[in-house]
C-alpha positions as a Python dict, from the first residue, in 0.01 Angstrom:
ca = {
    (1, 'X'): (0, 0, 0),
    (2, 'X'): (-265, 269, -40),
    (3, 'X'): (-586, 231, 167),
    (4, 'X'): (-787, 329, -139),
    (5, 'X'): (-857, 18, -347),
    (6, 'X'): (-745, 9, -706),
    (7, 'X'): (-1052, -22, -922),
    (8, 'X'): (-1092, -219, -1245),
    (9, 'X'): (-1394, -136, -1459),
    (10, 'X'): (-1471, -451, -1648),
    (11, 'X'): (-1713, -568, -1921),
    (12, 'X'): (-2029, -755, -1835),
    (13, 'X'): (-1959, -1108, -1713),
    (14, 'X'): (-2158, -1240, -2008),
    (15, 'X'): (-1889, -1104, -2241),
    (16, 'X'): (-1589, -1252, -2057),
    (17, 'X'): (-1397, -1513, -2262),
    (18, 'X'): (-1458, -1881, -2175),
    (19, 'X'): (-1311, -2070, -1997),
    (20, 'X'): (-1237, -1854, -1694),
    (21, 'X'): (-883, -1930, -1577),
    (22, 'X'): (-889, -2136, -1253),
    (23, 'X'): (-680, -1886, -1058),
    (24, 'X'): (-921, -1603, -1133),
    (25, 'X'): (-1223, -1824, -1061),
    (26, 'X'): (-1086, -1909, -722),
    (27, 'X'): (-1007, -1546, -635),
    (28, 'X'): (-1353, -1433, -733),
    (29, 'X'): (-1515, -1715, -543),
    (30, 'X'): (-1339, -1604, -223),
    (31, 'X'): (-1396, -1231, -275),
    (32, 'X'): (-1667, -1021, -107),
    (33, 'X'): (-1936, -977, -366),
    (34, 'X'): (-2199, -702, -402),
    (35, 'X'): (-2467, -801, -647),
    (36, 'X'): (-2700, -500, -613),
    (37, 'X'): (-2487, -249, -802),
    (38, 'X'): (-2590, -11, -1077),
    (39, 'X'): (-2366, 214, -1283),
    (40, 'X'): (-2030, 194, -1098),
    (41, 'X'): (-1935, 552, -1159),
    (42, 'X'): (-2279, 698, -1221),
    (43, 'X'): (-2156, 854, -1542),
    (44, 'X'): (-2431, 1031, -1738),
    (45, 'X'): (-2466, 959, -2111),
    (46, 'X'): (-2332, 1309, -2182),
    (47, 'X'): (-2198, 1426, -2515),
    (48, 'X'): (-2084, 1740, -2333),
    (49, 'X'): (-1882, 1532, -2086),
    (50, 'X'): (-1735, 1324, -2365),
    (51, 'X'): (-1647, 1636, -2571),
    (52, 'X'): (-1470, 1782, -2270),
    (53, 'X'): (-1274, 1461, -2239),
    (54, 'X'): (-1140, 1494, -2589),
    (55, 'X'): (-904, 1749, -2442),
    (56, 'X'): (-909, 2032, -2697),
    (57, 'X'): (-1183, 2252, -2534),
    (58, 'X'): (-1211, 2380, -2178),
    (59, 'X'): (-1516, 2369, -1952),
    (60, 'X'): (-1628, 2719, -2039),
    (61, 'X'): (-1624, 2640, -2413),
    (62, 'X'): (-1825, 2327, -2350),
    (63, 'X'): (-2083, 2505, -2130),
    (64, 'X'): (-2139, 2769, -2399),
    (65, 'X'): (-2314, 2522, -2626),
    (66, 'X'): (-2548, 2226, -2628),
    (67, 'X'): (-2395, 1899, -2753),
    (68, 'X'): (-2501, 1567, -2901),
    (69, 'X'): (-2298, 1266, -3004),
    (70, 'X'): (-2349, 1203, -3375),
    (71, 'X'): (-2220, 844, -3409),
    (72, 'X'): (-2158, 721, -3763),
    (73, 'X'): (-2385, 421, -3794),
    (74, 'X'): (-2481, 131, -4016),
    (75, 'X'): (-2851, 47, -4023),
    (76, 'X'): (-2908, -278, -4221),
    (77, 'X'): (-3248, -376, -4361),
    (78, 'X'): (-3373, -724, -4281),
    (79, 'X'): (-3687, -927, -4329),
    (80, 'X'): (-3855, -773, -4025),
    (81, 'X'): (-3758, -418, -4085),
    (82, 'X'): (-3405, -295, -4003),
    (83, 'X'): (-3135, -337, -3745),
    (84, 'X'): (-2870, -106, -3600),
    (85, 'X'): (-2570, -322, -3683),
    (86, 'X'): (-2272, -102, -3585),
    (87, 'X'): (-2189, 241, -3452),
    (88, 'X'): (-1873, 450, -3400),
    (89, 'X'): (-1557, 250, -3347),
    (90, 'X'): (-1727, -71, -3450),
    (91, 'X'): (-1709, 58, -3808),
    (92, 'X'): (-1389, 66, -4017),
    (93, 'X'): (-1343, 438, -4092),
    (94, 'X'): (-1052, 669, -4169),
    (95, 'X'): (-976, 1037, -4233),
    (96, 'X'): (-1094, 1010, -4591),
    (97, 'X'): (-1442, 914, -4469),
    (98, 'X'): (-1445, 1227, -4259),
    (99, 'X'): (-1345, 1459, -4539),
    (100, 'X'): (-1596, 1297, -4772),
    (101, 'X'): (-1901, 1289, -4545),
    (102, 'X'): (-1874, 1580, -4307),
    (103, 'X'): (-1884, 1874, -4557),
    (104, 'X'): (-2209, 1752, -4727),
    (105, 'X'): (-2364, 1680, -4387),
    (106, 'X'): (-2266, 2012, -4251),
    (107, 'X'): (-2460, 2185, -4528),
    (108, 'X'): (-2777, 2036, -4373),
    (109, 'X'): (-2697, 2202, -4043),
    (110, 'X'): (-2583, 2547, -4147),
    (111, 'X'): (-2927, 2713, -4143),
    (112, 'X'): (-2977, 2604, -3777),
    (113, 'X'): (-2624, 2717, -3679),
    (114, 'X'): (-2527, 2363, -3586),
    (115, 'X'): (-2168, 2246, -3633),
    (116, 'X'): (-2071, 1887, -3699),
    (117, 'X'): (-1732, 1811, -3542),
    (118, 'X'): (-1545, 1491, -3624),
    (119, 'X'): (-1286, 1479, -3353),
    (120, 'X'): (-1171, 1133, -3471),
    (121, 'X'): (-1300, 928, -3762),
    (122, 'X'): (-1527, 739, -3515),
    (123, 'X'): (-1631, 1011, -3270),
    (124, 'X'): (-1848, 1283, -3404),
    (125, 'X'): (-2035, 1561, -3220),
    (126, 'X'): (-2306, 1811, -3303),
    (127, 'X'): (-2255, 2153, -3142),
    (128, 'X'): (-2578, 2353, -3110),
    (129, 'X'): (-2681, 2683, -2955),
    (130, 'X'): (-2769, 2643, -2587),
    (131, 'X'): (-3136, 2723, -2626),
    (132, 'X'): (-3206, 2454, -2884),
    (133, 'X'): (-3480, 2206, -2791),
    (134, 'X'): (-3395, 1849, -2867),
    (135, 'X'): (-3598, 1532, -2805),
    (136, 'X'): (-3500, 1234, -2591),
    (137, 'X'): (-3261, 991, -2761),
    (138, 'X'): (-3170, 629, -2688),
    (139, 'X'): (-2804, 539, -2639),
    (140, 'X'): (-2640, 308, -2897),
    (141, 'X'): (-2593, 35, -2632),
    (142, 'X'): (-2975, 32, -2587),
    (143, 'X'): (-3052, -2, -2957),
    (144, 'X'): (-2763, -204, -3099),
    (145, 'X'): (-2902, -511, -3274),
    (146, 'X'): (-3260, -382, -3249),
    (147, 'X'): (-3487, -203, -3494),
    (148, 'X'): (-3399, 167, -3468),
    (149, 'X'): (-3756, 265, -3563),
    (150, 'X'): (-3865, 123, -3227),
    (151, 'X'): (-3639, 386, -3061),
    (152, 'X'): (-3724, 701, -3251),
    (153, 'X'): (-3665, 1032, -3070),
    (154, 'X'): (-3945, 1133, -2833),
    (155, 'X'): (-4063, 1447, -2661),
    (156, 'X'): (-4056, 1813, -2751),
    (157, 'X'): (-3884, 1881, -3081),
    (158, 'X'): (-3905, 1522, -3200),
    (159, 'X'): (-4095, 1597, -3516),
    (160, 'X'): (-3850, 1858, -3647),
    (161, 'X'): (-3563, 1631, -3553),
    (162, 'X'): (-3697, 1336, -3746),
    (163, 'X'): (-3721, 1555, -4049),
    (164, 'X'): (-3356, 1661, -4013),
    (165, 'X'): (-3248, 1301, -3943),
    (166, 'X'): (-3431, 1185, -4259),
    (167, 'X'): (-3235, 1440, -4465),
    (168, 'X'): (-2912, 1310, -4313),
    (169, 'X'): (-2996, 948, -4408),
    (170, 'X'): (-3089, 1046, -4762),
    (171, 'X'): (-2762, 1233, -4802),
    (172, 'X'): (-2558, 945, -4675),
    (173, 'X'): (-2751, 686, -4877),
    (174, 'X'): (-2682, 877, -5202),
    (175, 'X'): (-2320, 961, -5115),
    (176, 'X'): (-2053, 831, -5357),
    (177, 'X'): (-1820, 751, -5070),
    (178, 'X'): (-2063, 480, -4957),
    (179, 'X'): (-2049, 325, -5304),
    (180, 'X'): (-1667, 325, -5278),
    (181, 'X'): (-1683, 167, -4938),
    (182, 'X'): (-1915, -111, -5052),
    (183, 'X'): (-1691, -176, -5355),
    (184, 'X'): (-1409, -232, -5104),
    (185, 'X'): (-1623, -468, -4901),
    (186, 'X'): (-1689, -215, -4619),
    (187, 'X'): (-2031, -150, -4470),
    (188, 'X'): (-2193, 182, -4561),
    (189, 'X'): (-2226, 476, -4324),
    (190, 'X'): (-2594, 533, -4381),
    (191, 'X'): (-2706, 706, -4059),
    (192, 'X'): (-2597, 911, -3765),
    (193, 'X'): (-2699, 789, -3421),
    (194, 'X'): (-2780, 1085, -3192),
    (195, 'X'): (-2747, 1058, -2819),
    (196, 'X'): (-2603, 1220, -2510),
    (197, 'X'): (-2808, 1532, -2450),
    (198, 'X'): (-2703, 1579, -2086),
    (199, 'X'): (-2540, 1877, -1917),
    (200, 'X'): (-2195, 1862, -1762),
    (201, 'X'): (-2233, 1736, -1404),
    (202, 'X'): (-2161, 1974, -1120),
    (203, 'X'): (-1792, 1976, -1012),
    (204, 'X'): (-1716, 1723, -739),
    (205, 'X'): (-1420, 1582, -559),
    (206, 'X'): (-1316, 1239, -684),
    (207, 'X'): (-1221, 967, -438),
    (208, 'X'): (-951, 820, -665),
    (209, 'X'): (-645, 1005, -799),
    (210, 'X'): (-635, 888, -1160),
    (211, 'X'): (-857, 742, -1429),
    (212, 'X'): (-677, 537, -1687),
    (213, 'X'): (-904, 506, -1991),
    (214, 'X'): (-928, 552, -2365),
    (215, 'X'): (-1288, 665, -2332),
    (216, 'X'): (-1328, 1047, -2354),
    (217, 'X'): (-1644, 1017, -2143),
    (218, 'X'): (-1437, 900, -1845),
    (219, 'X'): (-1169, 1162, -1921),
    (220, 'X'): (-1444, 1425, -1902),
    (221, 'X'): (-1562, 1280, -1577),
    (222, 'X'): (-1210, 1299, -1436),
    (223, 'X'): (-1176, 1665, -1537),
    (224, 'X'): (-1498, 1759, -1356),
    (225, 'X'): (-1393, 1569, -1043),
    (226, 'X'): (-1039, 1695, -990),
    (227, 'X'): (-893, 1363, -1104),
    (228, 'X'): (-613, 1306, -1350),
    (229, 'X'): (-718, 1143, -1681),
    (230, 'X'): (-452, 933, -1859),
    (231, 'X'): (-449, 685, -2143),
    (232, 'X'): (-489, 322, -2057),
    (233, 'X'): (-146, 143, -2059),
    (234, 'X'): (-106, -171, -2272),
    (235, 'X'): (-90, -402, -1969),
    (236, 'X'): (-116, -404, -1588),
    (237, 'X'): (149, -161, -1450),
    (238, 'X'): (398, -239, -1174),
    (239, 'X'): (269, 38, -949),
    (240, 'X'): (-102, 56, -1008),
    (241, 'X'): (-326, 331, -858),
    (242, 'X'): (-664, 480, -941),
    (243, 'X'): (-920, 329, -1181),
    (244, 'X'): (-846, 120, -1493),
    (245, 'X'): (-1116, 113, -1758),
    (246, 'X'): (-1083, -229, -1919),
    (247, 'X'): (-1424, -231, -2096),
    (248, 'X'): (-1263, -177, -2433),
    (249, 'X'): (-961, -409, -2389),
    (250, 'X'): (-926, -684, -2648),
    (251, 'X'): (-1093, -1000, -2514),
    (252, 'X'): (-798, -1214, -2591),
    (253, 'X'): (-575, -1001, -2375),
    (254, 'X'): (-783, -932, -2069),
    (255, 'X'): (-675, -1233, -1860),
    (256, 'X'): (-299, -1257, -1945),
    (257, 'X'): (-222, -883, -1961),
    (258, 'X'): (-458, -754, -1692),
    (259, 'X'): (-652, -977, -1454),
    (260, 'X'): (-376, -1230, -1373),
    (261, 'X'): (-111, -964, -1315),
    (262, 'X'): (-363, -774, -1104),
    (263, 'X'): (-399, -1087, -883),
    (264, 'X'): (-20, -1080, -840),
    (265, 'X'): (-50, -726, -698),
    (266, 'X'): (-339, -831, -478),
    (267, 'X'): (-149, -1117, -336),
    (268, 'X'): (129, -871, -243),
    (269, 'X'): (-115, -665, -36),
    (270, 'X'): (-293, -438, -286),
    (271, 'X'): (-667, -395, -214),
    (272, 'X'): (-879, -371, -526),
    (273, 'X'): (-1230, -372, -661),
    (274, 'X'): (-1335, -547, -980),
    (275, 'X'): (-1642, -356, -1096),
    (276, 'X'): (-1838, -543, -1370),
    (277, 'X'): (-2068, -345, -1594),
    (278, 'X'): (-2420, -470, -1505),
    (279, 'X'): (-2275, -598, -1173),
    (280, 'X'): (-2154, -747, -953),
    (281, 'X'): (-1862, -584, -773),
    (282, 'X'): (-1590, -798, -624),
    (283, 'X'): (-1392, -655, -325),
    (284, 'X'): (-1050, -829, -339),
    (285, 'X'): (-805, -870, -49),
    (286, 'X'): (-506, -1095, -7),
    (287, 'X'): (-639, -1221, 326),
    (288, 'X'): (-928, -1387, 140),
    (289, 'X'): (-691, -1661, 29),
    (290, 'X'): (-770, -1844, 355),
    (291, 'X'): (-1137, -1884, 256),
    (292, 'X'): (-1061, -2237, 135),
    (293, 'X'): (-1419, -2352, 195),
    (294, 'X'): (-1552, -2129, -83),
    (295, 'X'): (-1596, -2273, -428),
    (296, 'X'): (-1467, -2121, -754),
    (297, 'X'): (-1675, -1852, -920),
    (298, 'X'): (-1870, -1964, -1229),
    (299, 'X'): (-1937, -1741, -1521),
    (300, 'X'): (-2305, -1706, -1620),
    (301, 'X'): (-2434, -1939, -1887),
    (302, 'X'): (-2544, -1652, -2108),
    (303, 'X'): (-2352, -1671, -2432),
    (304, 'X'): (-2394, -1377, -2669),
    (305, 'X'): (-2289, -1325, -3028),
    (306, 'X'): (-1968, -1171, -2893),
    (307, 'X'): (-1875, -1509, -2756),
    (308, 'X'): (-1903, -1683, -3093),
}
């Protein structure tokens, strides 16, 4: 077995399905645990990095421009103002939405020489000249479920950007495609959520050979770190190596298809790290099975809407 632990990048513990299978609870209880752990991979919220990870542009083409993510979004009014209800892949969208929305939105950006690129129905980017000044934006994860007006862009260029963003929302609000969507029982696309104004990180040497993920942000990270990006398989592989990004795996499948088979590999001698978003990190070794005095790990009592 390789001396480099296989790494599993996992959702926050508060999002794990209940109940936790006893075998997994015992293994986590016996593992070495590091609680003080921030972003496991220190990945910047970078549209440029994500755009690189889409695979159709090289590093020089990315560095020639400034980039933002332009996430299709649904902002829903409520009694206290409004809430950001869904963004990107959370929204049902298809190619017809792209061909309907993008041309009319692009007309708003032409004068500034911006280009709206819909790489997939759910992942949109804004390409801008390198010298454009943009304000600071909050990531969708920060704002989801909150009032977006509490997270308006700040800093130099914020006023001009709010004017442009207002034009975008008006165009989407009046768009016939949204009427069609609502008639079909689908939520409207009534905003774009901007984020990710970070440069590509400097090239580095990765410590793991491969990143298995469906997230273009991690693919971009791999390409800047001399690692191989590949798609995430549908289940735990027989010969695992590198890092497996399980943050987007269907909750109903994460134990049976991933974590329990991973324990099989660990018991055969494979060292691994289970890295939970928001912490902690569990260092897993087969020799830990002798720690019989340790109790089973208990999931936190925090139950979110995702658990319901």
